[in-house]
Amino acid sequence: MKLTRLRVCHEVDQRLIHLKARTGLTPNLLCRIGLCLSLNDPAVPNPELYPR
């Protein structure tokens, strides 16, 4: 399976824009870092904490 596009909600999009302004990192790179940090966390995520 090849992932070419990841869709995020409006709230996440706004957070990525804010982080890009503060850090200078692109949203693509910020999402990659977030994915790596998430995979490194041994805890099971609670789906109720995330919007659909």
mmCIF file of N, CA and C in Angstrom:
data_model
loop_
_atom_site.group_PDB
_atom_site.id
_atom_site.type_symbol
_atom_site.label_atom_id
_atom_site.label_comp_id
_atom_site.label_asym_id
_atom_site.label_seq_id
_atom_site.Cartn_x
_atom_site.Cartn_y
_atom_site.Cartn_z
ATOM 1 N N MET A 1 0.844 -1.179 0.000
ATOM 2 C CA MET A 1 0.000 0.000 0.000
ATOM 3 C C MET A 1 0.888 1.240 0.000
ATOM 4 N N LYS A 2 0.611 2.118 -0.913
ATOM 5 C CA LYS A 2 1.401 3.336 -1.039
ATOM 6 C C LYS A 2 0.569 4.536 -0.583
ATOM 7 N N LEU A 3 1.064 5.236 0.422
ATOM 8 C CA LEU A 3 0.388 6.440 0.894
ATOM 9 C C LEU A 3 0.960 7.646 0.169
ATOM 10 N N THR A 4 0.096 8.370 -0.510
ATOM 11 C CA THR A 4 0.558 9.562 -1.211
ATOM 12 C C THR A 4 -0.032 10.835 -0.624
ATOM 13 N N ARG A 5 -1.139 10.699 0.120
ATOM 14 C CA ARG A 5 -1.780 11.885 0.677
ATOM 15 C C ARG A 5 -2.440 11.521 1.997
ATOM 16 N N LEU A 6 -2.277 12.385 2.953
ATOM 17 C CA LEU A 6 -2.885 12.202 4.261
ATOM 18 C C LEU A 6 -3.828 13.371 4.499
ATOM 19 N N ARG A 7 -5.077 13.066 4.777
ATOM 20 C CA ARG A 7 -6.056 14.127 5.016
ATOM 21 C C ARG A 7 -6.162 14.387 6.512
ATOM 22 N N VAL A 8 -6.204 15.657 6.854
ATOM 23 C CA VAL A 8 -6.343 16.062 8.253
ATOM 24 C C VAL A 8 -7.516 17.032 8.356
ATOM 25 N N CYS A 9 -8.064 17.148 9.552
ATOM 26 C CA CYS A 9 -9.196 18.056 9.763
ATOM 27 C C CYS A 9 -8.706 19.513 9.762
ATOM 28 N N HIS A 10 -9.654 20.421 9.742
ATOM 29 C CA HIS A 10 -9.338 21.851 9.695
ATOM 30 C C HIS A 10 -8.523 22.285 10.914
ATOM 31 N N GLU A 11 -8.859 21.751 12.081
ATOM 32 C CA GLU A 11 -8.138 22.113 13.310
ATOM 33 C C GLU A 11 -6.661 21.728 13.207
ATOM 34 N N VAL A 12 -6.389 20.541 12.705
ATOM 35 C CA VAL A 12 -5.003 20.085 12.549
ATOM 36 C C VAL A 12 -4.292 20.932 11.503
ATOM 37 N N ASP A 13 -4.990 21.268 10.428
ATOM 38 C CA ASP A 13 -4.404 22.105 9.388
ATOM 39 C C ASP A 13 -3.990 23.457 9.963
ATOM 40 N N GLN A 14 -4.832 24.042 10.807
ATOM 41 C CA GLN A 14 -4.511 25.329 11.432
ATOM 42 C C GLN A 14 -3.318 25.206 12.379
ATOM 43 N N ARG A 15 -3.247 24.102 13.110
ATOM 44 C CA ARG A 15 -2.101 23.885 14.003
ATOM 45 C C ARG A 15 -0.809 23.745 13.205
ATOM 46 N N LEU A 16 -0.875 23.051 12.077
ATOM 47 C CA LEU A 16 0.317 22.893 11.237
ATOM 48 C C LEU A 16 0.772 24.240 10.675
ATOM 49 N N ILE A 17 -0.170 25.076 10.277
ATOM 50 C CA ILE A 17 0.173 26.408 9.775
ATOM 51 C C ILE A 17 0.842 27.231 10.880
ATOM 52 N N HIS A 18 0.299 27.144 12.091
ATOM 53 C CA HIS A 18 0.871 27.866 13.233
ATOM 54 C C HIS A 18 2.284 27.359 13.545
ATOM 55 N N LEU A 19 2.459 26.036 13.545
ATOM 56 C CA LEU A 19 3.785 25.471 13.819
ATOM 57 C C LEU A 19 4.784 25.832 12.723
ATOM 58 N N LYS A 20 4.325 25.878 11.476
ATOM 59 C CA LYS A 20 5.217 26.269 10.388
ATOM 60 C C LYS A 20 5.693 27.705 10.586
ATOM 61 N N ALA A 21 4.785 28.582 11.009
ATOM 62 C CA ALA A 21 5.156 29.981 11.237
ATOM 63 C C ALA A 21 6.162 30.106 12.377
ATOM 64 N N ARG A 22 6.013 29.283 13.401
ATOM 65 C CA ARG A 22 6.908 29.370 14.564
ATOM 66 C C ARG A 22 8.249 28.687 14.329
ATOM 67 N N THR A 23 8.255 27.575 13.557
ATOM 68 C CA THR A 23 9.476 26.781 13.425
ATOM 69 C C THR A 23 10.147 26.886 12.062
ATOM 70 N N GLY A 24 9.384 27.229 11.034
ATOM 71 C CA GLY A 24 9.932 27.256 9.686
ATOM 72 C C GLY A 24 9.932 25.890 9.018
ATOM 73 N N LEU A 25 9.437 24.865 9.720
ATOM 74 C CA LEU A 25 9.379 23.517 9.155
ATOM 75 C C LEU A 25 8.095 23.352 8.351
ATOM 76 N N THR A 26 8.170 22.612 7.254
ATOM 77 C CA THR A 26 6.987 22.408 6.423
ATOM 78 C C THR A 26 6.000 21.477 7.122
ATOM 79 N N PRO A 27 4.710 21.588 6.785
ATOM 80 C CA PRO A 27 3.721 20.676 7.368
ATOM 81 C C PRO A 27 4.047 19.205 7.103
ATOM 82 N N ASN A 28 4.619 18.905 5.942
ATOM 83 C CA ASN A 28 4.999 17.531 5.625
ATOM 84 C C ASN A 28 6.021 17.016 6.637
ATOM 85 N N LEU A 29 7.030 17.792 6.907
ATOM 86 C CA LEU A 29 8.064 17.384 7.855
ATOM 87 C C LEU A 29 7.507 17.297 9.275
ATOM 88 N N LEU A 30 6.656 18.234 9.647
ATOM 89 C CA LEU A 30 6.036 18.197 10.978
ATOM 90 C C LEU A 30 5.201 16.931 11.159
ATOM 91 N N CYS A 31 4.456 16.537 10.130
ATOM 92 C CA CYS A 31 3.657 15.303 10.208
ATOM 93 C C CYS A 31 4.554 14.075 10.302
ATOM 94 N N ARG A 32 5.657 14.066 9.582
ATOM 95 C CA ARG A 32 6.592 12.932 9.655
ATOM 96 C C ARG A 32 7.199 12.808 11.050
ATOM 97 N N ILE A 33 7.568 13.933 11.637
ATOM 98 C CA ILE A 33 8.117 13.920 13.000
ATOM 99 C C ILE A 33 7.058 13.427 13.976
ATOM 100 N N GLY A 34 5.826 13.913 13.822
ATOM 101 C CA GLY A 34 4.730 13.473 14.683
ATOM 102 C C GLY A 34 4.472 11.985 14.567
ATOM 103 N N LEU A 35 4.529 11.446 13.358
ATOM 104 C CA LEU A 35 4.333 10.009 13.159
ATOM 105 C C LEU A 35 5.435 9.220 13.850
ATOM 106 N N CYS A 36 6.674 9.653 13.703
ATOM 107 C CA CYS A 36 7.794 8.959 14.356
ATOM 108 C C CYS A 36 7.658 8.993 15.875
ATOM 109 N N LEU A 37 7.274 10.137 16.426
ATOM 110 C CA LEU A 37 7.085 10.233 17.875
ATOM 111 C C LEU A 37 5.933 9.344 18.335
ATOM 112 N N SER A 38 4.885 9.272 17.535
ATOM 113 C CA SER A 38 3.740 8.429 17.879
ATOM 114 C C SER A 38 4.119 6.952 17.859
ATOM 115 N N LEU A 39 4.894 6.540 16.873
ATOM 116 C CA LEU A 39 5.319 5.139 16.790
ATOM 117 C C LEU A 39 6.268 4.776 17.922
ATOM 118 N N ASN A 40 7.001 5.747 18.431
ATOM 119 C CA ASN A 40 7.949 5.514 19.516
ATOM 120 C C ASN A 40 7.250 5.384 20.872
ATOM 121 N N ASP A 41 6.021 5.897 20.982
ATOM 122 C CA ASP A 41 5.269 5.869 22.246
ATOM 123 C C ASP A 41 4.640 4.487 22.441
ATOM 124 N N PRO A 42 4.971 3.774 23.536
ATOM 125 C CA PRO A 42 4.448 2.417 23.721
ATOM 126 C C PRO A 42 2.978 2.371 24.146
ATOM 127 N N ALA A 43 2.412 3.480 24.574
ATOM 128 C CA ALA A 43 1.021 3.487 25.046
ATOM 129 C C ALA A 43 0.047 3.341 23.875
ATOM 130 N N VAL A 44 -1.085 2.718 24.140
ATOM 131 C CA VAL A 44 -2.139 2.578 23.142
ATOM 132 C C VAL A 44 -2.954 3.872 23.137
ATOM 133 N N PRO A 45 -3.136 4.511 21.957
ATOM 134 C CA PRO A 45 -3.868 5.770 21.917
ATOM 135 C C PRO A 45 -5.356 5.575 22.211
ATOM 136 N N ASN A 46 -5.957 6.585 22.818
ATOM 137 C CA ASN A 46 -7.384 6.579 23.119
ATOM 138 C C ASN A 46 -8.112 7.283 21.975
ATOM 139 N N PRO A 47 -8.908 6.574 21.166
ATOM 140 C CA PRO A 47 -9.568 7.202 20.015
ATOM 141 C C PRO A 47 -10.570 8.293 20.394
ATOM 142 N N GLU A 48 -11.044 8.307 21.625
ATOM 143 C CA GLU A 48 -12.009 9.324 22.048
ATOM 144 C C GLU A 48 -11.379 10.711 22.153
ATOM 145 N N LEU A 49 -10.060 10.784 22.198
ATOM 146 C CA LEU A 49 -9.370 12.069 22.323
ATOM 147 C C LEU A 49 -9.177 12.775 20.986
ATOM 148 N N TYR A 50 -9.515 12.118 19.877
ATOM 149 C CA TYR A 50 -9.237 12.653 18.550
ATOM 150 C C TYR A 50 -10.526 12.859 17.770
ATOM 151 N N PRO A 51 -10.600 13.962 17.006
ATOM 152 C CA PRO A 51 -11.804 14.187 16.185
ATOM 153 C C PRO A 51 -11.852 13.201 15.026
ATOM 154 N N ARG A 52 -13.020 13.024 14.486
ATOM 155 C CA ARG A 52 -13.176 12.099 13.344
ATOM 156 C C ARG A 52 -12.815 12.750 12.056
#
